[in-house]
Structures are given as structure tokens and as C-alpha cells.
mmCIF file of C-alpha atoms and ligand atoms in Angstrom:
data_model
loop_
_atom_site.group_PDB
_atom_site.id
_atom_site.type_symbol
_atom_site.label_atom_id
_atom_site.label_comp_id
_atom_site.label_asym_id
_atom_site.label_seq_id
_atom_site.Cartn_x
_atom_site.Cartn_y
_atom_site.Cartn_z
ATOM 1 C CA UNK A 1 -58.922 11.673 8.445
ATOM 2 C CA UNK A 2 -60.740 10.512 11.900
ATOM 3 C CA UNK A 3 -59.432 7.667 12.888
ATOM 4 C CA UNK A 4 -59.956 5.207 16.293
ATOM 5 C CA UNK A 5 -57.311 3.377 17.995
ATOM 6 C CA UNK A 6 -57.209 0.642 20.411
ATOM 7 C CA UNK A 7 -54.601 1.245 23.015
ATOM 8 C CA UNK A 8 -53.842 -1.455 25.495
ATOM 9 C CA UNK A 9 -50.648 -0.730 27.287
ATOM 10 C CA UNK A 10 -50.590 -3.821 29.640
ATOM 11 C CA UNK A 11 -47.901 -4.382 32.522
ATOM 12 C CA UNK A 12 -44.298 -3.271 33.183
ATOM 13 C CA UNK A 13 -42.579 -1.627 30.392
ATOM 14 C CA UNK A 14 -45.210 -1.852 27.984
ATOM 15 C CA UNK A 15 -46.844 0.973 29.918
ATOM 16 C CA UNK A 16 -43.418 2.780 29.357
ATOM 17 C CA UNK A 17 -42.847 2.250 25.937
ATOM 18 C CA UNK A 18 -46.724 2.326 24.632
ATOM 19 C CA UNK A 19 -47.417 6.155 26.389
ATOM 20 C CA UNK A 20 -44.018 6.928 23.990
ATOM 21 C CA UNK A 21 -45.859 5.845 20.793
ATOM 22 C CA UNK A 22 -48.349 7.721 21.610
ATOM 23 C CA UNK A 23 -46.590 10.796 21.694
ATOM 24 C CA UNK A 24 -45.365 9.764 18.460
ATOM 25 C CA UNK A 25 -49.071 9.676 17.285
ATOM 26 C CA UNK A 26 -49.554 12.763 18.157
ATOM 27 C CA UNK A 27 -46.886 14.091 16.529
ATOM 28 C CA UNK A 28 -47.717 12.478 13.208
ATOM 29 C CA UNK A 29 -51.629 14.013 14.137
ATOM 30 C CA UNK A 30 -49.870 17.157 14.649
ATOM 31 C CA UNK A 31 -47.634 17.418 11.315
ATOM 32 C CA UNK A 32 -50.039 15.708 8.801
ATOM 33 C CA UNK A 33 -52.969 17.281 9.894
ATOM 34 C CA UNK A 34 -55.125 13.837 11.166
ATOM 35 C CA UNK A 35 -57.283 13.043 13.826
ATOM 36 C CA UNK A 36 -56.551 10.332 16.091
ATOM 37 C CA UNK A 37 -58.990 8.589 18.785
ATOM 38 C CA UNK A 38 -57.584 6.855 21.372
ATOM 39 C CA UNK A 39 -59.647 4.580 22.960
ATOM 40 C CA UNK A 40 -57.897 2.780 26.435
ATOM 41 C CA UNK A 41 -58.371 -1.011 27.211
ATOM 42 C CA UNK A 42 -57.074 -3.144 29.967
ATOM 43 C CA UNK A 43 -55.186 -6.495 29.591
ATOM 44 C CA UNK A 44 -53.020 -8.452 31.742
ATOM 45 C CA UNK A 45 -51.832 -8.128 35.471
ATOM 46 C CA UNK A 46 -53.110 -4.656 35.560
ATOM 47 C CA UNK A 47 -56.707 -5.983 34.462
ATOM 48 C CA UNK A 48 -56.260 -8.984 36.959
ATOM 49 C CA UNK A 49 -55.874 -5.926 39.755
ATOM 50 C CA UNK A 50 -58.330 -4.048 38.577
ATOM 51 C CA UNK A 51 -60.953 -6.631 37.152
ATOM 52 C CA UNK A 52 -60.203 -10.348 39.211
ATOM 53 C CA UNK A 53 -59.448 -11.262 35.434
ATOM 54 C CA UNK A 54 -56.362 -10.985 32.800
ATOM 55 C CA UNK A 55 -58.844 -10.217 30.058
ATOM 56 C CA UNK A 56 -62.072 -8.682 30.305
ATOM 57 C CA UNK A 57 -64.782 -8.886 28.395
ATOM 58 C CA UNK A 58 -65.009 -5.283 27.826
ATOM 59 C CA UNK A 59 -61.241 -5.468 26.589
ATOM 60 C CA UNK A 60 -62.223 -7.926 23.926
ATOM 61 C CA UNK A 61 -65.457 -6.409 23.069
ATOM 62 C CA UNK A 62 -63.168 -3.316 22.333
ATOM 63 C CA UNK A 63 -60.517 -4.871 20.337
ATOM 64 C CA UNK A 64 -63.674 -6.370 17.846
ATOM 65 C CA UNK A 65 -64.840 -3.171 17.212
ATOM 66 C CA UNK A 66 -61.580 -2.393 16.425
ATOM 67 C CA UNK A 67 -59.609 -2.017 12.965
ATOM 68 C CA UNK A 68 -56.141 -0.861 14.832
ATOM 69 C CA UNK A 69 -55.058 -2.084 17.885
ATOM 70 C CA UNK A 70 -51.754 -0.898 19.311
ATOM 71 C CA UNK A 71 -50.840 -3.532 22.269
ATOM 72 C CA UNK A 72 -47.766 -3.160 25.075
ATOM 73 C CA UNK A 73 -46.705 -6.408 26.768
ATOM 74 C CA UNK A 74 -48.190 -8.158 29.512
ATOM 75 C CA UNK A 75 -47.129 -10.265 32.337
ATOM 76 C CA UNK A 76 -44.682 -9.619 35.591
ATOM 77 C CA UNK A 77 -43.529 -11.544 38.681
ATOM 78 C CA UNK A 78 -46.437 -10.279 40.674
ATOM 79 C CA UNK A 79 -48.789 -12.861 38.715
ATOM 80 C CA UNK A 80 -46.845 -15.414 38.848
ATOM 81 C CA UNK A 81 -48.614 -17.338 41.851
ATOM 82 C CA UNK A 82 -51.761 -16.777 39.783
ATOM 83 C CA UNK A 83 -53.347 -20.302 38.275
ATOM 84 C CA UNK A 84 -51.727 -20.707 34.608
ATOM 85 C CA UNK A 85 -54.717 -20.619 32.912
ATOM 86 C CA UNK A 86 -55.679 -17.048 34.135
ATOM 87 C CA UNK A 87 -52.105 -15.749 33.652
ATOM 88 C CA UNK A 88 -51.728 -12.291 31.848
ATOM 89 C CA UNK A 89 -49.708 -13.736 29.301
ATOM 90 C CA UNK A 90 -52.414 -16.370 28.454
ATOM 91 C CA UNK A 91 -54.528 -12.986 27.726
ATOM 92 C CA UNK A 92 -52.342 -12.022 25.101
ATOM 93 C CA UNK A 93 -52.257 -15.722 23.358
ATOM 94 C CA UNK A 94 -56.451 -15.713 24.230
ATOM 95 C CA UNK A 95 -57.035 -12.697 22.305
ATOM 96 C CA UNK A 96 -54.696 -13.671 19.458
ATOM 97 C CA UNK A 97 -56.622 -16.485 19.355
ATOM 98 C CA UNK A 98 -60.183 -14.395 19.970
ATOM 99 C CA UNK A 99 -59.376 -12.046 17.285
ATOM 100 C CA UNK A 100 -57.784 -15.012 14.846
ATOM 101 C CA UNK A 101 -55.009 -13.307 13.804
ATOM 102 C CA UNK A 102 -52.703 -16.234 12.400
ATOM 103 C CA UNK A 103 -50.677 -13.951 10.514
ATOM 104 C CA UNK A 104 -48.022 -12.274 13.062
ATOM 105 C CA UNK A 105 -45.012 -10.297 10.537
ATOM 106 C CA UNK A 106 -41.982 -9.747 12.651
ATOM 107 C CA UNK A 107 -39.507 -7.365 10.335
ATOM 108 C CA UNK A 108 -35.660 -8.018 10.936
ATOM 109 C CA UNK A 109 -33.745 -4.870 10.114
ATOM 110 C CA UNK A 110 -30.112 -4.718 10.698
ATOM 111 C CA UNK A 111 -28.778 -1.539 11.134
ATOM 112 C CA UNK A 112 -25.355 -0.701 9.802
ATOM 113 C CA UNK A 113 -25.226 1.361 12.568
ATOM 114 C CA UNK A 114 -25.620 -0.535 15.227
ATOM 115 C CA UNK A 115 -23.287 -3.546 14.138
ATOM 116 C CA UNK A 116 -20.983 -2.053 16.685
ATOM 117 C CA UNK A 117 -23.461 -3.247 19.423
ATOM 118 C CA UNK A 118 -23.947 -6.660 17.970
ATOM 119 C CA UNK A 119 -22.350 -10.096 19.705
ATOM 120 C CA UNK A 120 -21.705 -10.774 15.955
ATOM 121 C CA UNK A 121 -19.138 -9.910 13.525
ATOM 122 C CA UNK A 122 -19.436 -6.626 11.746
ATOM 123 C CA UNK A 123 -20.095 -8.625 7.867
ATOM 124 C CA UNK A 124 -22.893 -10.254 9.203
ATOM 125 C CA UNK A 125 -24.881 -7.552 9.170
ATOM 126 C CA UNK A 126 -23.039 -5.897 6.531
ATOM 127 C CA UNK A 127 -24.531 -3.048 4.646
ATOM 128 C CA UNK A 128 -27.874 -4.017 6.407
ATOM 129 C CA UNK A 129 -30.141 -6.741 7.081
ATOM 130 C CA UNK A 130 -34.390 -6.963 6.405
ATOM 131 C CA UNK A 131 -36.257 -9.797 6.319
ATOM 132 C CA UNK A 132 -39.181 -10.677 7.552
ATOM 133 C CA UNK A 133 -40.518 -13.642 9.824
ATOM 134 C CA UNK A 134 -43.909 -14.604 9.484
ATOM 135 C CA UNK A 135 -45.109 -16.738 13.000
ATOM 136 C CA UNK A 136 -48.054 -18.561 12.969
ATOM 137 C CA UNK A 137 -50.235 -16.802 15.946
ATOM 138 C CA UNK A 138 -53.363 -18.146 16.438
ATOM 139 C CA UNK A 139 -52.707 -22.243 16.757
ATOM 140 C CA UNK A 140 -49.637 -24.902 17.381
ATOM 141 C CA UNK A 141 -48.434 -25.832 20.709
ATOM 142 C CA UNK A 142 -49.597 -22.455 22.395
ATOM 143 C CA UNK A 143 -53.339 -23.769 22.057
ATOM 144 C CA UNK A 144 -53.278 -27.465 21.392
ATOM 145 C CA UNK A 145 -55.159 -30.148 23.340
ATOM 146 C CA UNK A 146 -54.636 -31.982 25.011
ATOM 147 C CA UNK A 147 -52.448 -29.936 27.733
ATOM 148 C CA UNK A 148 -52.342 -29.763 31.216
ATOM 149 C CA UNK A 149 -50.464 -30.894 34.064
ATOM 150 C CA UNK A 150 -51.745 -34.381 35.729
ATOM 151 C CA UNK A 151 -50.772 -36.870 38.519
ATOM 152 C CA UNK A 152 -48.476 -39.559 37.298
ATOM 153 C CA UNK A 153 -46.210 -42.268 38.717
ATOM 154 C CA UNK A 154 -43.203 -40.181 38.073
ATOM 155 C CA UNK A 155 -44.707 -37.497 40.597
ATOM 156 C CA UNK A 156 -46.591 -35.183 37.599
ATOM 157 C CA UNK A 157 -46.976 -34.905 33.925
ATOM 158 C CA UNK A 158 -46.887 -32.000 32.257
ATOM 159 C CA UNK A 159 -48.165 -31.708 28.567
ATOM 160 C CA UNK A 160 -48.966 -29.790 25.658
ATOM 161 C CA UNK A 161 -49.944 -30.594 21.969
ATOM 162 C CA UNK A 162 -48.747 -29.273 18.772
ATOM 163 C CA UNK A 163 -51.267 -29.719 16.239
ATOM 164 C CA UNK A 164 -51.803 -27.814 12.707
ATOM 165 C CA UNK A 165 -54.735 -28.205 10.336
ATOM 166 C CA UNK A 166 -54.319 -28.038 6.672
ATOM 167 C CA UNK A 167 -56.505 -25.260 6.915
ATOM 168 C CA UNK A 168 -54.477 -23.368 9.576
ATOM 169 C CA UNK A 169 -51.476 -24.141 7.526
ATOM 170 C CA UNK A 170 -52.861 -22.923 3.970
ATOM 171 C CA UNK A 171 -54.289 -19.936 5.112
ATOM 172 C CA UNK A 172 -50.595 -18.607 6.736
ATOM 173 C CA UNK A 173 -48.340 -20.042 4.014
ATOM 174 C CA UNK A 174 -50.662 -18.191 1.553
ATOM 175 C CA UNK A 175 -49.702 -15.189 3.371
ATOM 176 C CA UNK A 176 -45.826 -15.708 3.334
ATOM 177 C CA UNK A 177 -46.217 -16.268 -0.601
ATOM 178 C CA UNK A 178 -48.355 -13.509 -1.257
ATOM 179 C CA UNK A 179 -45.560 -11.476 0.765
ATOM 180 C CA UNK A 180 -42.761 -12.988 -0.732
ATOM 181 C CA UNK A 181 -44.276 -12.148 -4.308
ATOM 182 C CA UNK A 182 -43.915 -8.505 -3.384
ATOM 183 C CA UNK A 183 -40.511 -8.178 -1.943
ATOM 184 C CA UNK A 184 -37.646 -11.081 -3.494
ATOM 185 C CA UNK A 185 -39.663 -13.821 -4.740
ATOM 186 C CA UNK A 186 -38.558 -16.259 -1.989
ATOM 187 C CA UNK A 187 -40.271 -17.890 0.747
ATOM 188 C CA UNK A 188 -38.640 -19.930 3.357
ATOM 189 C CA UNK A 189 -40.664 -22.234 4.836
ATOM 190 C CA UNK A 190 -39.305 -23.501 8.640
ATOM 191 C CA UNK A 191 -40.656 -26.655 10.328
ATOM 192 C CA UNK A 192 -39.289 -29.752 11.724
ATOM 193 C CA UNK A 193 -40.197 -32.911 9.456
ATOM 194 C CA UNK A 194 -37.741 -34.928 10.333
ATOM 195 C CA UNK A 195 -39.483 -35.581 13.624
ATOM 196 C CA UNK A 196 -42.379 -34.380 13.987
ATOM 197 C CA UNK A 197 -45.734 -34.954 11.729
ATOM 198 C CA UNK A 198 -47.231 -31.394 12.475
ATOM 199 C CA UNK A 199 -44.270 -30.037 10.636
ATOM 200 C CA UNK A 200 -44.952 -33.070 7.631
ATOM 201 C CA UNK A 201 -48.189 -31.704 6.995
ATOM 202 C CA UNK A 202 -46.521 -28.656 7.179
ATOM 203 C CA UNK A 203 -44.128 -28.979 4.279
ATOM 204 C CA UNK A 204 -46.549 -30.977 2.380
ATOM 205 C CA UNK A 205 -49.291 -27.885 2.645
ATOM 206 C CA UNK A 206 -46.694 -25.233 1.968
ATOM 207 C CA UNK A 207 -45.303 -27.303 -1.599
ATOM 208 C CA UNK A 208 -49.180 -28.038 -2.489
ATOM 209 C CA UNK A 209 -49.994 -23.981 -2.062
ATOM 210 C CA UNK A 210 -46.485 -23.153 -3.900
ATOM 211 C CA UNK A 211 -48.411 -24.567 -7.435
ATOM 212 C CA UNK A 212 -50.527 -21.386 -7.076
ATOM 213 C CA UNK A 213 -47.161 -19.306 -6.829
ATOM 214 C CA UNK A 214 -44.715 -20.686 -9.469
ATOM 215 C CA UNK A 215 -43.468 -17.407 -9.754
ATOM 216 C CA UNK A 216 -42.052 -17.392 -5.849
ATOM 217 C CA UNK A 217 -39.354 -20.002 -5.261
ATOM 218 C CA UNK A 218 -39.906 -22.205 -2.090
ATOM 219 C CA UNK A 219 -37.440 -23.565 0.306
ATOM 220 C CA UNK A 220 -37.608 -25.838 2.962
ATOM 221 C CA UNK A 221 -35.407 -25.697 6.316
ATOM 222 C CA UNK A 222 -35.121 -27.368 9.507
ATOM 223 C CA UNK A 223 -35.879 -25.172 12.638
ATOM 224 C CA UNK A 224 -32.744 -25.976 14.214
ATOM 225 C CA UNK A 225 -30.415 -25.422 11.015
ATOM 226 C CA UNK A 226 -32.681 -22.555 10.642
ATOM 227 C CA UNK A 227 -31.581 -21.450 13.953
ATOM 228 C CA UNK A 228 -27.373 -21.832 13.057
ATOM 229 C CA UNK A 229 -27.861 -20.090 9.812
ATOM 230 C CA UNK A 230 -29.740 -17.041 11.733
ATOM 231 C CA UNK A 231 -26.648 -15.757 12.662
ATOM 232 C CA UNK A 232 -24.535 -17.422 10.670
ATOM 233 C CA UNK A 233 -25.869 -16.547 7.360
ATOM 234 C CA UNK A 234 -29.012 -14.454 7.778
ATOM 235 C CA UNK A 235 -28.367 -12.320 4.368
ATOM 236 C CA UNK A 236 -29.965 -15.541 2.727
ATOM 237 C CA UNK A 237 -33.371 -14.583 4.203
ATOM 238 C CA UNK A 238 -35.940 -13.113 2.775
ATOM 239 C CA UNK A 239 -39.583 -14.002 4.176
ATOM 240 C CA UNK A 240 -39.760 -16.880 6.285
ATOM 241 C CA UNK A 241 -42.843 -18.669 7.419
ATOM 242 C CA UNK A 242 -42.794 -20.742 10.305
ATOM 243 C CA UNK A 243 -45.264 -22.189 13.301
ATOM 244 C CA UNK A 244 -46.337 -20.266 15.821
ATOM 245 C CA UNK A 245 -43.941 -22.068 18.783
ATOM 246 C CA UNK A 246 -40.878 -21.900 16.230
ATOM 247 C CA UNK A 247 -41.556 -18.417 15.160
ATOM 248 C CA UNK A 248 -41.360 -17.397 18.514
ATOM 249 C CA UNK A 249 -37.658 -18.390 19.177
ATOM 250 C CA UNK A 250 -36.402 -17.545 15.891
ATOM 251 C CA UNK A 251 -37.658 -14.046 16.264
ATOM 252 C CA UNK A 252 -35.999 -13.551 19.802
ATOM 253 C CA UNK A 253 -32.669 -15.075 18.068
ATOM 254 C CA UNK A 254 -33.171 -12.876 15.267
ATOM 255 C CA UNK A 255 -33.749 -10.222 17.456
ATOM 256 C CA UNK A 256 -29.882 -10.183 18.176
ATOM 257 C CA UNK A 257 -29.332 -8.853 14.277
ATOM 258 C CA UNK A 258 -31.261 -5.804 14.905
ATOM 259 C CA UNK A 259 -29.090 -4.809 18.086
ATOM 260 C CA UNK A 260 -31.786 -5.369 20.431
ATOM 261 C CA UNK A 261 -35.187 -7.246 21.375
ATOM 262 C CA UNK A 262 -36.199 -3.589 22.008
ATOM 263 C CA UNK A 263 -36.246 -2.729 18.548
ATOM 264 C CA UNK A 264 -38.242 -5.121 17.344
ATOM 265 C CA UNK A 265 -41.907 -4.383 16.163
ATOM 266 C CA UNK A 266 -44.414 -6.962 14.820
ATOM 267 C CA UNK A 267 -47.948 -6.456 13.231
ATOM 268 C CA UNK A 268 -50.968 -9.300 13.422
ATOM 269 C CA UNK A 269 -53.812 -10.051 11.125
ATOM 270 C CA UNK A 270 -56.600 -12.225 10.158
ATOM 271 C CA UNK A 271 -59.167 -12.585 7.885
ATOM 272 C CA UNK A 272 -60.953 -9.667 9.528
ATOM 273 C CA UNK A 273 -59.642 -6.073 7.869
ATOM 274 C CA UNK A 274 -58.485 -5.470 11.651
ATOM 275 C CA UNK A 275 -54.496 -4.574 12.502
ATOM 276 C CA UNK A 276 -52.870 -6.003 16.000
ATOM 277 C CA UNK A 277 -49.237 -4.122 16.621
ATOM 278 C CA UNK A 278 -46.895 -4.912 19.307
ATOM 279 C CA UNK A 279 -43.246 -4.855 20.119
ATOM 280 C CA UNK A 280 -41.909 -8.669 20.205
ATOM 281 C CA UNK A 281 -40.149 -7.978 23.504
ATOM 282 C CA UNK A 282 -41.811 -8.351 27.258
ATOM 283 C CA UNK A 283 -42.669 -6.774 30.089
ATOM 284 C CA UNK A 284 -39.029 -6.636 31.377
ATOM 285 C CA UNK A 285 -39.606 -6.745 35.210
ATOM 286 C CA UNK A 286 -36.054 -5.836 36.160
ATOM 287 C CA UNK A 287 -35.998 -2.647 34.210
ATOM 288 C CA UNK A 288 -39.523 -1.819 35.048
ATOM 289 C CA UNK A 289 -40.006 1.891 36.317
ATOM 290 C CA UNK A 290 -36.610 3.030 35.514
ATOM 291 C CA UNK A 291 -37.297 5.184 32.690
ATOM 292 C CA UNK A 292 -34.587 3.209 30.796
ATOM 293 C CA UNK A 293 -36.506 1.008 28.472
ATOM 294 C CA UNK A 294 -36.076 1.310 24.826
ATOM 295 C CA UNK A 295 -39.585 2.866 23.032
ATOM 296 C CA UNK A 296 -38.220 2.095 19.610
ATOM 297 C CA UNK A 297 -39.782 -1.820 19.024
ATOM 298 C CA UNK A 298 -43.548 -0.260 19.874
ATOM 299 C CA UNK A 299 -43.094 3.355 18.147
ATOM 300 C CA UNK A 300 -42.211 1.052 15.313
ATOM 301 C CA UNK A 301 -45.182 -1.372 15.955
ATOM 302 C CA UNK A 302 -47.536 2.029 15.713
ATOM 303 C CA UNK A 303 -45.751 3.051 12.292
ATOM 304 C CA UNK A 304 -46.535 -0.476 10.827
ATOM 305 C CA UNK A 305 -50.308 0.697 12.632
ATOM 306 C CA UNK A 306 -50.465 3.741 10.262
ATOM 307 C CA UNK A 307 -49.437 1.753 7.255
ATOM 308 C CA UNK A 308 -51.434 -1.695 7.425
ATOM 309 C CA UNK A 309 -54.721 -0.508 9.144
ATOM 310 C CA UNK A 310 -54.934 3.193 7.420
ATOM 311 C CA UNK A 311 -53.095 2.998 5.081
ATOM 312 C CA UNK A 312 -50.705 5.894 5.599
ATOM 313 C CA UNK A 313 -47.589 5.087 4.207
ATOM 314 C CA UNK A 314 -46.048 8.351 4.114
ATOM 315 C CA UNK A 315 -46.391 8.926 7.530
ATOM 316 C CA UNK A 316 -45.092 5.249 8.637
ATOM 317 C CA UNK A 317 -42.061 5.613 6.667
ATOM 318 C CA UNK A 318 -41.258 9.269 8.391
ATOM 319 C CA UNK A 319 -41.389 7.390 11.620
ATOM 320 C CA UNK A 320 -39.014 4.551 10.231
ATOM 321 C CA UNK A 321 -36.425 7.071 9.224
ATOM 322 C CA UNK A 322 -36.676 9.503 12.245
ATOM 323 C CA UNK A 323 -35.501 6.369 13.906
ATOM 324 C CA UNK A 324 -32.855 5.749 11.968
ATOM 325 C CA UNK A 325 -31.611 9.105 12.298
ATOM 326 C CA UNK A 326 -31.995 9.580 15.590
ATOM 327 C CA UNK A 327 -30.194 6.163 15.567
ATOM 328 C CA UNK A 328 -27.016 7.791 12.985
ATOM 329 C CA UNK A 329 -26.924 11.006 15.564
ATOM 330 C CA UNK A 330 -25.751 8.548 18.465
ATOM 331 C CA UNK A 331 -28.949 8.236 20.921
ATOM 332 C CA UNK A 332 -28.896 5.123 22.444
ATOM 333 C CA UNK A 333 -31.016 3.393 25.003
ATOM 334 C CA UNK A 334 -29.294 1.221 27.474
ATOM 335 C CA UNK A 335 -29.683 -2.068 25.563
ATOM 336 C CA UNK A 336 -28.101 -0.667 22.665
ATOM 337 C CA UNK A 337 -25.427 1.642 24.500
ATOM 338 C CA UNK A 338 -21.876 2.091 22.845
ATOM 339 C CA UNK A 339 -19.407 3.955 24.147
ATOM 340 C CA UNK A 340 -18.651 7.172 23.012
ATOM 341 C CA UNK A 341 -22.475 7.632 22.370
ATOM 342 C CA UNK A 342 -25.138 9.096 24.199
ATOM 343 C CA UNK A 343 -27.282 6.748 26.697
ATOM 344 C CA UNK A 344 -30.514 8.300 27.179
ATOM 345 C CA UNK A 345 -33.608 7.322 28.885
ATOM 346 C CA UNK A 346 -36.910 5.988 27.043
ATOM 347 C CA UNK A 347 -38.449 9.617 27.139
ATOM 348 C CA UNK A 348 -35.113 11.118 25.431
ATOM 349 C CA UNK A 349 -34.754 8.201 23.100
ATOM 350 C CA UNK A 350 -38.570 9.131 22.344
ATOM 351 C CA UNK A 351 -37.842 13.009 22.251
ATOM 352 C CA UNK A 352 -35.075 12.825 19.796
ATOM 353 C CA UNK A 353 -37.371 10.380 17.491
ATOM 354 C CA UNK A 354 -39.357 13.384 17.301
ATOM 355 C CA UNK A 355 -37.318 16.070 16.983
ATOM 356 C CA UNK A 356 -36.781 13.950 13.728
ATOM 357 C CA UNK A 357 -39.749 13.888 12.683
ATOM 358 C CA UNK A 358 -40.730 17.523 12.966
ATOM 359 C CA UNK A 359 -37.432 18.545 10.832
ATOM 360 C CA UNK A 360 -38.844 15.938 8.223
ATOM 361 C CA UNK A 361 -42.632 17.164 7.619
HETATM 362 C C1 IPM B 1 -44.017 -12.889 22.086
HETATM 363 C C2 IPM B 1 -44.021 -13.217 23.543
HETATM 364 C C3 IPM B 1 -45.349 -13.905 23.879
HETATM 365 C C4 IPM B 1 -45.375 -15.216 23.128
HETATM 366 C C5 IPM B 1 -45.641 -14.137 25.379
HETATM 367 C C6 IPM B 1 -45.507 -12.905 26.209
HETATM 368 C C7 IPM B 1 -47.001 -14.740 25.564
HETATM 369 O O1 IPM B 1 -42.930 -13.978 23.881
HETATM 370 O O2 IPM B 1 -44.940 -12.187 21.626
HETATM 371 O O3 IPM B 1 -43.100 -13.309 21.384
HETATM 372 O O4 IPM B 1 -44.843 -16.232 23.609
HETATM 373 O O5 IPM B 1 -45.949 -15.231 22.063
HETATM 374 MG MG1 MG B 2 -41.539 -14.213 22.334
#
């Protein structure tokens, strides 16, 4: 199989943990005998450097010829004098936007075996956790107009606008039902109707669409209770689907269930048969160039890569569980360090991942 990927790094640690995933890649090229093309984009603070702009056209041209793109993080204090409109992390919500993908999945696994690194108690996470959140990406407050910041008699107003469609709704409900019909047959939908009339629509778009799923039972929760019962009671979750604002904190709270933000991969969509993968976490400026960062959230962003956009499930899966052994033989990147257990650096953490993998093919 000859296959072309997208690779945009971006700024800080991305560039860390992406070149890791690709090493990865290879490995899975190496063992299951399959060709992969790597094709290299720019995006972000690196592009402003190197281009005058976050996002080139070249970069976008690239990603719409493109049925896999595997994506770093973008952003970094050095940009952060630079107008907000042409800020790197505006890139990353322009070509979300570009692309369409309004599906983002963002899978919550709890490992046993990291409960010991967890600010919560050890039942909480139990014999595991996995569920998945599924953010809105490509509309809601991120893109909403009016927004801007203008002169006012208070000294200056700032503004933004959180508006939803029924259309923009539909389309990414249908997509938590269709998911939910293939794993537990419950979708949790998250908004805030008690206040605000995006999230009415909301709940009145994802109850009209649940007629077409009678077989998946919907519930309805407010984003803040959502938020409590996160960490109070996440075992209750199965696929949530939530705006694209909302689904962005939840996931970083959620994050805490999994041991680390580190750990935490996501995969995008649209219409389009095209694949966007990218850790949830940032650029992480302070550990930036350290060697410390943890490669697991985008080596499992490329897995979710070989499974959605070629369909190689085998292979995904032996990256999953060379992670969770390497996990189970004690390597641990800073952000998930426990004593007693070896702290290694992002390259190590990477190395054992495949030492895995080539005692599993
Ligand atoms: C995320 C990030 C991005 C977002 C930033 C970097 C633009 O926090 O993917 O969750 O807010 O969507
Ligand atoms: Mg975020």
C-alpha cells in the first residue's frame, strides 16, 4: 500500500512530539510491509518566520489534496505581539474551518495504570475509563460574528459571538449518534439552555435528529454539571457531543482522567473523505527544547491516522497497545512521572513504544 501523508509539525513541542510519530510510521512501514509518503507543510509561528504569514497558501493547498493529515501544535510567546487575527493559533482554527471538519473525536482512556498519577481517587478511574468527546470544530464562538475589539465608553469592548445553525448542529449530532450506535447506544448531548439560545437550538436539533435513532438513547446535560460530573462520575459517559467552545474545556478537564494532556489524541473530519489528527495539548513553551515532552497524545493521533484515513486497523491497534505496555513496564514522561518508575525523555518514551511494537509484529 502507497500511501501520502500530510505532516505539519508547527511550533514548540509539536515539532518534538510530531518527528516521534513519525518514527513510529516508519516502524509500522517497516513491520507491515507499507509505503508511506511524507509530504512537509508549514503552519504557525514557524510559517509566520519563514512566510510573513501563519498559514500559507501552499500549506492549505496541501492539506486539500490531502486524505491524512497528521498536525503538531502551533503557537508560542514569540507571536504573541503579532495582530490577533494573524496569530498561529488562528491558523489552526482557519484551516479547521478551510477544510470543514466539524467533527473533532477526542477519546478519553483511563489507564488503570496510571491512576497512581491522577489528582483523583483511585475508583474513579477504576478498572479503566473510554469515552469519547465529540467537539464541534468548524463554528460557535471560535468563528462567530460579530467579534472584535472596539472603542467604548468603558475604555474598550471586546466581543465575540456564539452562533450555531441547524445545519451546523444536525450535521455533528448525526455524527455523535451514528457513533454512539456503534459503541453503548448512548449519546450525551452538552450545551447550556438554560441561558443561552445557541445551546436551545441546540437541544431542540439534537431531540429532532434522535427520531432517526430510536435505537440510541439521548441525554441532555448542562456544560457546567457536565463539568462536576467529569470527575466526579465520568464512568457514566459514553459519547458526548458538545459545541465547539464547550468541547474544548471539557476535553482539557477530561484530560486529567487519562493522567495527562499529553496523552491525549484527537482525529477531525468533514464531509470530505479527508482525516485531520492532532494531539489536544499545545505548544508548551516552558518545556520547549528540553527533550522532555510526552510523544504519546500525537503517536496516538497518527494510530487513529492509520485507522480512519486507511483504514488499517491492525496496525492502529498495535500502536495503542505498544503504548500501553510500554506504559505497564514503568516508562514515564515527566508529566506522568511516579516514583519508583522510570522518567525518560520524549525520544526514550518514543524508543520503548517501539521496542513494543517490533516484539508484537
Ligand atoms: C485545542 C487547542 C486549540 C483550540 C488552540 C491551540 C487554538 O486548545 O485544540 O484544544 O482552542 O481549539
Ligand atoms: Mg484546547
Amino acid at each position: 500500500m502507497d500511501t501520502k501523508i500530510t505532516v505539519i509539525p508547527g511550533d514548540g513541542i509539536g515539532q518534538e512530539v510530531t518527528a516521534e510519530a513519525i518514527r513510529v510510521l516508519d516502524t509500522i512501514q517497516d513491520e507491515y510491509g507499507h509505503r508511506f509518503e511524507y509530504e512537509y507543510g508549514l503552519l504557525g509561528g514557524c510559517a509566520i518566520d519563514e512566510t510573513g504569514t501563519a498559514l500559507p497558501q501552499e500549506t492549505l493547498d496541501l492539506c486539500r489534496r490531502s486524505n491524512a493529515i497528521l498536525f503538531g501544535a502551533a503557537g508560542g510567546p514569540e507571536w504573541e505581539d503579532v495582530p490577533s487575527a494573524e496569530r498561529p493559533e488562528r491558523a489552526v482554527g482557519t484551516i479547521r474551518k478551510e477544510l470543514d471538519l466539524f467533527v473533532n473525536l477526542r477519546p478519553i482512556r483511563g489507564r488503570k495504570a496510571l491512576a497512581p498519577v491522577m489528582p483523583v481517587k483511585d475508583e474513579i478511574v477504576g478498572e479503566g475509563l473510554d469515552f469519547i468527546v465529540i467537539r464541534e470544530l468548524a463554528g460557535g464562538l471560535y468563528y462567530g460574528e460579530p467579534r472584535g475589539i472596539e472603542p467604548h465608553a468603558d475604555g474598550e469592548r471586546g466581543c465575540n459571538t456564539l452562533a450555531y445553525t441547524t445545519r451546523e448542529i444536525d450535521r455533528v449530532v448525526r455524527a455523535g449518534f451514528e457513533l454512539a450506535r456503534k459503541r453503548s447506544q448512548r449519546l450525551t448531548s452538552v450545551a447550556k439552555e438554560n441561558m443561552l439560545e445557541s445551546s436551545k437550538l441546540w437541544r431542540e436539533v439534537a431531540t429532532k435528529v434522535s427520531q432517526d435513532y430510536p435505537d440510541v438513547e439521548l441525554n441532555h446535560i448542562l456544560v457546567d454539571a457536565c463539568a462536576y460530573h467529569i470527575i466526579r462520575n465520568p464512568s457514566q459517559f459514553d459519547v458526548m457531543v458538545t459545541g465547539n467552545i464547550f468541547g474544548d474545556i471539557l476535553t482539557d478537564e477530561a484530560a486529567v482522567l487519562v493522567g495527562s494532556l499529553g496523552m491525549c489524541p484527537s482525529a477531525s473530519y468533514g464531509n470530505a473523505k479527508q482525516g485531520f489528527y492532532e494531539p489536544i495539548h499545545g505548544t508548551a513553551p516552558d518545556i520547549t527544547g528540553q527533550g522532555i515532552a510526552n510523544p504519546i497524545g500525537e503517536i496516538l493521533s497518527a494510530a487513529l491516522l492509520l485507522r480512519h484515513s486507511f483504514d488499517l486497523d491492525t496496525e492502529a491497534a498495535a500502536i495503542e497497545n505498544a503504548v500501553d505496555r510500554a506504559i505497564d513496564k514503568g516508562f514515564r514522561t515527566v508529566d506522568i512521572q511516579q516514583p519508583g518508575l522510570k522518567t525518560v525523555g520524549t525520544i526514550e518514551m518514543t524508543d520503548a513504544i517501539i521496542a513494543e511494537l517490533r516484539s508484537d509484529s
